PDB file of C-alpha atoms in Angstrom:
ATOM      1  CA  UNK A 466      77.560  90.427  81.439  1.00 69.00           C
ATOM      2  CA  UNK A 467      79.124  91.757  84.511  1.00 82.00           C
ATOM      3  CA  UNK A 468      76.966  94.017  86.699  1.00 93.00           C
ATOM      4  CA  UNK A 469      77.669  97.452  88.093  1.00 97.00           C
ATOM      5  CA  UNK A 470      80.692  97.377  90.283  1.00 97.00           C
ATOM      6  CA  UNK A 471      81.592  99.861  93.023  1.00 98.00           C
ATOM      7  CA  UNK A 472      84.809 100.322  94.925  1.00 97.00           C
ATOM      8  CA  UNK A 473      85.548 100.352  97.692  1.00 97.00           C
ATOM      9  CA  UNK A 474      82.703  98.473  99.312  1.00 97.00           C
ATOM     10  CA  UNK A 475      83.360  99.934 102.820  1.00 97.00           C
ATOM     11  CA  UNK A 476      85.152 103.028 103.895  1.00 96.00           C
ATOM     12  CA  UNK A 477      85.776 104.763 107.201  1.00 98.00           C
ATOM     13  CA  UNK A 478      86.803 108.391 107.296  1.00 98.00           C
ATOM     14  CA  UNK A 479      86.905 111.167 109.874  1.00 98.00           C
ATOM     15  CA  UNK A 480      85.177 114.519 109.778  1.00 98.00           C
ATOM     16  CA  UNK A 481      86.818 117.041 107.509  1.00 97.00           C
ATOM     17  CA  UNK A 482      88.422 114.474 105.254  1.00 98.00           C
ATOM     18  CA  UNK A 483      87.444 113.932 101.670  1.00 98.00           C
ATOM     19  CA  UNK A 484      86.578 110.741  99.899  1.00 98.00           C
ATOM     20  CA  UNK A 485      86.352 109.410  96.306  1.00 98.00           C
ATOM     21  CA  UNK A 486      84.088 106.602  95.324  1.00 98.00           C
ATOM     22  CA  UNK A 487      84.263 104.711  92.051  1.00 98.00           C
ATOM     23  CA  UNK A 488      81.653 103.097  89.803  1.00 98.00           C
ATOM     24  CA  UNK A 489      82.054 100.931  86.732  1.00 98.00           C
ATOM     25  CA  UNK A 490      78.815 100.669  84.796  1.00 97.00           C
ATOM     26  CA  UNK A 491      77.610  97.655  82.831  1.00 96.00           C
ATOM     27  CA  UNK A 492      79.489  97.301  79.579  1.00 95.00           C
ATOM     28  CA  UNK A 493      77.816  99.433  76.906  1.00 93.00           C
ATOM     29  CA  UNK A 494      75.960 101.614  79.385  1.00 94.00           C
ATOM     30  CA  UNK A 495      76.689 105.276  79.037  1.00 94.00           C
ATOM     31  CA  UNK A 496      74.518 106.798  81.754  1.00 94.00           C
ATOM     32  CA  UNK A 497      75.543 106.677  85.377  1.00 96.00           C
ATOM     33  CA  UNK A 498      73.503 107.982  88.319  1.00 96.00           C
ATOM     34  CA  UNK A 499      74.452 108.248  91.952  1.00 98.00           C
ATOM     35  CA  UNK A 500      72.134 107.914  94.917  1.00 98.00           C
ATOM     36  CA  UNK A 501      72.628 108.301  98.677  1.00 98.00           C
ATOM     37  CA  UNK A 502      70.773 105.895 100.961  1.00 97.00           C
ATOM     38  CA  UNK A 503      70.255 106.640 104.668  1.00 96.00           C
ATOM     39  CA  UNK A 504      67.782 105.296 107.238  1.00 91.00           C
ATOM     40  CA  UNK A 505      66.417 108.783 107.854  1.00 88.00           C
ATOM     41  CA  UNK A 506      66.175 110.223 104.269  1.00 91.00           C
ATOM     42  CA  UNK A 507      65.865 106.996 102.252  1.00 93.00           C
ATOM     43  CA  UNK A 508      67.178 106.899  98.713  1.00 96.00           C
ATOM     44  CA  UNK A 509      67.995 110.327  97.290  1.00 97.00           C
ATOM     45  CA  UNK A 510      69.282 111.220  93.876  1.00 96.00           C
ATOM     46  CA  UNK A 511      72.705 112.922  93.777  1.00 97.00           C
ATOM     47  CA  UNK A 512      73.484 113.398  90.036  1.00 95.00           C
ATOM     48  CA  UNK A 513      73.494 111.761  86.639  1.00 94.00           C
ATOM     49  CA  UNK A 514      76.246 111.719  84.013  1.00 95.00           C
ATOM     50  CA  UNK A 515      76.160 110.831  80.323  1.00 93.00           C
ATOM     51  CA  UNK A 516      79.072 111.193  77.843  1.00 91.00           C
ATOM     52  CA  UNK A 517      81.136 112.917  80.538  1.00 94.00           C
ATOM     53  CA  UNK A 518      78.447 115.602  81.096  1.00 94.00           C
ATOM     54  CA  UNK A 519      76.402 116.119  84.233  1.00 94.00           C
ATOM     55  CA  UNK A 520      72.784 116.349  83.041  1.00 91.00           C
ATOM     56  CA  UNK A 521      70.904 116.431  86.266  1.00 91.00           C
ATOM     57  CA  UNK A 522      71.738 117.150  89.925  1.00 93.00           C
ATOM     58  CA  UNK A 523      69.794 116.523  93.133  1.00 93.00           C
ATOM     59  CA  UNK A 524      69.500 118.849  96.103  1.00 93.00           C
ATOM     60  CA  UNK A 525      72.834 118.256  97.771  1.00 96.00           C
ATOM     61  CA  UNK A 526      75.528 120.802  98.787  1.00 96.00           C
ATOM     62  CA  UNK A 527      78.492 121.615  96.580  1.00 95.00           C
ATOM     63  CA  UNK A 528      80.653 119.333  98.656  1.00 97.00           C
ATOM     64  CA  UNK A 529      79.266 116.480  96.609  1.00 98.00           C
ATOM     65  CA  UNK A 530      80.672 116.310  93.141  1.00 97.00           C
ATOM     66  CA  UNK A 531      81.197 113.808  90.451  1.00 97.00           C
ATOM     67  CA  UNK A 532      82.665 113.146  87.057  1.00 97.00           C
ATOM     68  CA  UNK A 533      82.529 110.645  84.287  1.00 97.00           C
ATOM     69  CA  UNK A 534      85.345 109.423  82.165  1.00 97.00           C
ATOM     70  CA  UNK A 535      85.341 108.595  78.411  1.00 96.00           C
ATOM     71  CA  UNK A 536      84.966 104.834  79.230  1.00 95.00           C
ATOM     72  CA  UNK A 537      81.750 105.770  81.153  1.00 96.00           C
ATOM     73  CA  UNK A 538      83.270 104.886  84.505  1.00 98.00           C
ATOM     74  CA  UNK A 539      82.302 107.489  87.098  1.00 98.00           C
ATOM     75  CA  UNK A 540      83.664 108.794  90.395  1.00 98.00           C
ATOM     76  CA  UNK A 541      81.965 110.848  93.052  1.00 98.00           C
ATOM     77  CA  UNK A 542      83.770 113.025  95.628  1.00 98.00           C
ATOM     78  CA  UNK A 543      82.695 114.273  98.923  1.00 98.00           C
ATOM     79  CA  UNK A 544      84.852 117.010 100.496  1.00 95.00           C
ATOM     80  CA  UNK A 545      84.953 118.195 104.078  1.00 97.00           C
ATOM     81  CA  UNK A 546      83.055 115.135 105.359  1.00 98.00           C
ATOM     82  CA  UNK A 547      80.369 115.563 107.991  1.00 97.00           C
ATOM     83  CA  UNK A 548      78.906 112.954 110.235  1.00 97.00           C
ATOM     84  CA  UNK A 549      75.631 113.126 108.308  1.00 96.00           C
ATOM     85  CA  UNK A 550      77.414 111.951 105.179  1.00 97.00           C
ATOM     86  CA  UNK A 551      77.562 108.488 106.580  1.00 98.00           C
ATOM     87  CA  UNK A 552      75.422 106.467 104.175  1.00 97.00           C
ATOM     88  CA  UNK A 553      75.331 103.841 101.495  1.00 98.00           C
ATOM     89  CA  UNK A 554      76.276 105.357  98.171  1.00 98.00           C
ATOM     90  CA  UNK A 555      74.707 103.601  95.228  1.00 98.00           C
ATOM     91  CA  UNK A 556      75.600 103.858  91.603  1.00 97.00           C
ATOM     92  CA  UNK A 557      73.180 102.869  88.827  1.00 96.00           C
ATOM     93  CA  UNK A 558      73.766 102.555  85.144  1.00 95.00           C
ATOM     94  CA  UNK A 559      71.569 102.461  82.086  1.00 92.00           C
ATOM     95  CA  UNK A 560      72.029 102.494  78.322  1.00 90.00           C
ATOM     96  CA  UNK A 561      71.259 106.096  77.468  1.00 79.00           C
ATOM     97  CA  UNK A 562      69.664 107.624  80.485  1.00 70.00           C
ATOM     98  CA  UNK A 563      66.838 109.016  78.352  1.00 69.00           C
ATOM     99  CA  UNK A 564      64.138 108.220  80.865  1.00 62.00           C
ATOM    100  CA  UNK A 565      61.200 106.686  78.993  1.00 68.00           C
ATOM    101  CA  UNK A 566      61.244 103.782  81.379  1.00 71.00           C
ATOM    102  CA  UNK A 567      64.840 102.777  80.718  1.00 82.00           C
ATOM    103  CA  UNK A 568      65.871 100.242  83.382  1.00 88.00           C
ATOM    104  CA  UNK A 569      68.558 101.382  85.801  1.00 91.00           C
ATOM    105  CA  UNK A 570      70.782  98.719  87.220  1.00 94.00           C
ATOM    106  CA  UNK A 571      72.228  99.390  90.646  1.00 96.00           C
ATOM    107  CA  UNK A 572      75.565  98.327  92.081  1.00 97.00           C
ATOM    108  CA  UNK A 573      75.999  96.911  95.620  1.00 96.00           C
ATOM    109  CA  UNK A 574      76.963 100.333  97.028  1.00 97.00           C
ATOM    110  CA  UNK A 575      79.886 101.743  98.972  1.00 98.00           C
ATOM    111  CA  UNK A 576      79.103 102.085 102.707  1.00 97.00           C
ATOM    112  CA  UNK A 577      80.761 105.160 104.098  1.00 98.00           C
ATOM    113  CA  UNK A 578      81.042 105.729 107.790  1.00 98.00           C
ATOM    114  CA  UNK A 579      82.241 109.182 108.938  1.00 98.00           C
ATOM    115  CA  UNK A 580      83.603 109.304 112.506  1.00 97.00           C
TER     116      UNK A 580
ATOM    117  CA  UNK B1464      55.466 117.902  94.557  1.00 62.00           C
ATOM    118  CA  UNK B1465      58.507 115.687  94.101  1.00 70.00           C
ATOM    119  CA  UNK B1466      57.542 113.343  96.875  1.00 91.00           C
ATOM    120  CA  UNK B1467      56.410 109.756  96.648  1.00 96.00           C
ATOM    121  CA  UNK B1468      54.632 108.553  99.742  1.00 97.00           C
ATOM    122  CA  UNK B1469      54.815 104.857 100.508  1.00 97.00           C
ATOM    123  CA  UNK B1470      52.926 102.762 103.061  1.00 96.00           C
ATOM    124  CA  UNK B1471      53.101 100.721 105.127  1.00 97.00           C
ATOM    125  CA  UNK B1472      56.581 101.141 106.642  1.00 96.00           C
ATOM    126  CA  UNK B1473      56.667  97.422 107.535  1.00 97.00           C
ATOM    127  CA  UNK B1474      54.516  94.440 106.675  1.00 97.00           C
ATOM    128  CA  UNK B1475      54.321  90.962 108.064  1.00 98.00           C
ATOM    129  CA  UNK B1476      52.609  88.283 105.922  1.00 98.00           C
ATOM    130  CA  UNK B1477      52.154  84.598 106.316  1.00 98.00           C
ATOM    131  CA  UNK B1478      53.544  82.296 103.605  1.00 97.00           C
ATOM    132  CA  UNK B1479      50.976  81.977 100.770  1.00 97.00           C
ATOM    133  CA  UNK B1480      49.389  85.288 101.672  1.00 97.00           C
ATOM    134  CA  UNK B1481      49.033  88.469  99.636  1.00 98.00           C
ATOM    135  CA  UNK B1482      51.409  91.349 100.336  1.00 98.00           C
ATOM    136  CA  UNK B1483      50.116  94.835  99.321  1.00 98.00           C
ATOM    137  CA  UNK B1484      52.229  97.967  99.303  1.00 98.00           C
ATOM    138  CA  UNK B1485      50.826 101.344  98.321  1.00 98.00           C
ATOM    139  CA  UNK B1486      52.256 104.557  96.958  1.00 98.00           C
ATOM    140  CA  UNK B1487      51.009 107.987  96.121  1.00 98.00           C
ATOM    141  CA  UNK B1488      52.460 110.855  94.150  1.00 97.00           C
ATOM    142  CA  UNK B1489      51.696 114.515  93.430  1.00 94.00           C
ATOM    143  CA  UNK B1490      53.681 115.376  90.338  1.00 92.00           C
ATOM    144  CA  UNK B1491      51.562 114.654  87.214  1.00 91.00           C
ATOM    145  CA  UNK B1492      54.651 114.925  85.042  1.00 90.00           C
ATOM    146  CA  UNK B1493      55.805 111.508  86.328  1.00 91.00           C
ATOM    147  CA  UNK B1494      55.430 108.930  83.585  1.00 90.00           C
ATOM    148  CA  UNK B1495      57.364 105.954  84.811  1.00 91.00           C
ATOM    149  CA  UNK B1496      56.701 103.995  87.994  1.00 94.00           C
ATOM    150  CA  UNK B1497      59.126 101.206  88.892  1.00 94.00           C
ATOM    151  CA  UNK B1498      59.209  98.955  91.984  1.00 97.00           C
ATOM    152  CA  UNK B1499      62.611  97.975  93.316  1.00 97.00           C
ATOM    153  CA  UNK B1500      63.483  95.090  95.711  1.00 98.00           C
ATOM    154  CA  UNK B1501      66.449  95.327  97.987  1.00 97.00           C
ATOM    155  CA  UNK B1502      68.009  92.557 100.038  1.00 96.00           C
ATOM    156  CA  UNK B1503      70.435  93.383 102.915  1.00 93.00           C
ATOM    157  CA  UNK B1504      73.904  94.188 101.634  1.00 90.00           C
ATOM    158  CA  UNK B1505      72.735  94.515  98.015  1.00 93.00           C
ATOM    159  CA  UNK B1506      71.684  97.346  95.784  1.00 95.00           C
ATOM    160  CA  UNK B1507      68.087  97.755  94.718  1.00 97.00           C
ATOM    161  CA  UNK B1508      66.991  95.564  91.792  1.00 96.00           C
ATOM    162  CA  UNK B1509      64.149  96.401  89.422  1.00 94.00           C
ATOM    163  CA  UNK B1510      61.198  94.140  90.103  1.00 96.00           C
ATOM    164  CA  UNK B1511      58.409  95.447  87.822  1.00 95.00           C
ATOM    165  CA  UNK B1512      57.479  98.833  86.295  1.00 93.00           C
ATOM    166  CA  UNK B1513      54.495 100.498  84.787  1.00 93.00           C
ATOM    167  CA  UNK B1514      53.631 103.491  82.545  1.00 90.00           C
ATOM    168  CA  UNK B1515      50.554 105.630  83.232  1.00 88.00           C
ATOM    169  CA  UNK B1516      48.688 104.510  80.079  1.00 89.00           C
ATOM    170  CA  UNK B1517      48.267 101.029  81.639  1.00 91.00           C
ATOM    171  CA  UNK B1518      46.093 100.357  84.718  1.00 94.00           C
ATOM    172  CA  UNK B1519      47.606  96.972  85.560  1.00 96.00           C
ATOM    173  CA  UNK B1520      50.729  94.934  84.798  1.00 96.00           C
ATOM    174  CA  UNK B1521      51.447  91.445  85.973  1.00 96.00           C
ATOM    175  CA  UNK B1522      54.732  89.530  85.985  1.00 95.00           C
ATOM    176  CA  UNK B1523      54.486  86.189  87.681  1.00 96.00           C
ATOM    177  CA  UNK B1524      53.358  86.632  91.279  1.00 97.00           C
ATOM    178  CA  UNK B1525      53.902  90.409  91.137  1.00 97.00           C
ATOM    179  CA  UNK B1526      51.274  92.861  89.947  1.00 97.00           C
ATOM    180  CA  UNK B1527      51.259  96.616  89.783  1.00 96.00           C
ATOM    181  CA  UNK B1528      47.890  98.390  89.901  1.00 96.00           C
ATOM    182  CA  UNK B1529      47.840 102.000  88.731  1.00 96.00           C
ATOM    183  CA  UNK B1530      45.127 104.604  89.310  1.00 95.00           C
ATOM    184  CA  UNK B1531      46.017 107.722  87.342  1.00 93.00           C
ATOM    185  CA  UNK B1532      43.123 109.882  88.561  1.00 94.00           C
ATOM    186  CA  UNK B1533      43.942 109.152  92.224  1.00 95.00           C
ATOM    187  CA  UNK B1534      47.669 109.404  91.555  1.00 95.00           C
ATOM    188  CA  UNK B1535      48.223 106.119  93.334  1.00 97.00           C
ATOM    189  CA  UNK B1536      49.854 102.818  92.457  1.00 97.00           C
ATOM    190  CA  UNK B1537      50.359  99.668  94.384  1.00 98.00           C
ATOM    191  CA  UNK B1538      52.347  96.393  94.393  1.00 98.00           C
ATOM    192  CA  UNK B1539      50.644  93.124  95.027  1.00 98.00           C
ATOM    193  CA  UNK B1540      52.710  90.007  95.767  1.00 98.00           C
ATOM    194  CA  UNK B1541      50.586  86.915  95.446  1.00 98.00           C
ATOM    195  CA  UNK B1542      51.479  83.703  97.223  1.00 98.00           C
ATOM    196  CA  UNK B1543      54.150  85.454  99.192  1.00 98.00           C
ATOM    197  CA  UNK B1544      57.201  83.324 100.011  1.00 97.00           C
ATOM    198  CA  UNK B1545      59.874  83.665 102.692  1.00 97.00           C
ATOM    199  CA  UNK B1546      62.339  84.438  99.923  1.00 97.00           C
ATOM    200  CA  UNK B1547      60.310  87.632  99.231  1.00 97.00           C
ATOM    201  CA  UNK B1548      61.372  89.054 102.550  1.00 98.00           C
ATOM    202  CA  UNK B1549      63.142  92.224 101.577  1.00 98.00           C
ATOM    203  CA  UNK B1550      62.691  95.981 101.462  1.00 97.00           C
ATOM    204  CA  UNK B1551      60.487  97.202  98.602  1.00 98.00           C
ATOM    205  CA  UNK B1552      60.694 100.712  97.161  1.00 98.00           C
ATOM    206  CA  UNK B1553      58.306 102.398  94.823  1.00 98.00           C
ATOM    207  CA  UNK B1554      59.681 105.180  92.640  1.00 96.00           C
ATOM    208  CA  UNK B1555      58.707 107.632  89.885  1.00 94.00           C
ATOM    209  CA  UNK B1556      60.449 109.570  87.247  1.00 91.00           C
ATOM    210  CA  UNK B1557      59.635 111.671  84.250  1.00 86.00           C
ATOM    211  CA  UNK B1558      61.030 111.453  80.746  1.00 77.00           C
ATOM    212  CA  UNK B1559      62.734 114.767  80.937  1.00 73.00           C
ATOM    213  CA  UNK B1560      64.620 113.965  84.109  1.00 70.00           C
ATOM    214  CA  UNK B1561      67.364 111.819  82.675  1.00 74.00           C
ATOM    215  CA  UNK B1562      66.623 108.804  84.864  1.00 80.00           C
ATOM    216  CA  UNK B1563      66.277 110.747  88.075  1.00 90.00           C
ATOM    217  CA  UNK B1564      64.216 108.470  90.289  1.00 92.00           C
ATOM    218  CA  UNK B1565      62.169 109.755  93.239  1.00 94.00           C
ATOM    219  CA  UNK B1566      61.870 106.974  95.739  1.00 97.00           C
ATOM    220  CA  UNK B1567      59.305 106.200  98.410  1.00 97.00           C
ATOM    221  CA  UNK B1568      60.539 105.600 101.961  1.00 96.00           C
ATOM    222  CA  UNK B1569      60.500 101.812 101.552  1.00 97.00           C
ATOM    223  CA  UNK B1570      58.518  98.939 103.060  1.00 97.00           C
ATOM    224  CA  UNK B1571      60.213  96.190 104.944  1.00 97.00           C
ATOM    225  CA  UNK B1572      58.362  92.879 104.217  1.00 98.00           C
ATOM    226  CA  UNK B1573      58.735  89.840 106.348  1.00 98.00           C
ATOM    227  CA  UNK B1574      57.096  86.609 105.135  1.00 97.00           C
ATOM    228  CA  UNK B1575      56.763  84.093 107.884  1.00 96.00           C
ATOM    229  CA  UNK B1576      56.701  80.372 107.053  1.00 92.00           C
TER     230      UNK B1576
END
């Protein structure tokens, strides 16, 4: 089974621009979560989607948004980029996202650099 | 209350030694405690996980010890190998959180031959 795939792997943008990142979950997985990883703040939860619905959201400004499509693929968007948005953005998928110790499988991430 | 505190920040162990990483949490609603391993350029991968109704779980050379009353849990890597050199993250979540993982800050482990 193919793992979680994320595109693009690397991205360079300038302040004020917007960016869209894509995530394809493992086949059959319906829950997709997004995390931001930075040296200073570590791994932080952004949001989780299941059946095209956002069920949980982390403590990030409204510039960060996401969506999920009917095939469970997900995108996240960051508008009006700031230097501090430079990070590794990780996507994780699981079967149902019902907690209870369900394993989340992470993709390799998209490394975003904002200049 | 949502924090998970992890220590040490970095760890150097000789090949064959025992690596120990500790984590502490405050939120008693947490009911799932996984450990993730991350190599450079890769996403985190689940190593081993434990629920609070168990005090210890062992998988190969990796063992989680869990102390519910102290709200602490730790990862022990026995017979550490150079291939274990990676960053390790503890995490916690609760059943009602739809897979929202709260991560510790990470421990960079280097195993010297």
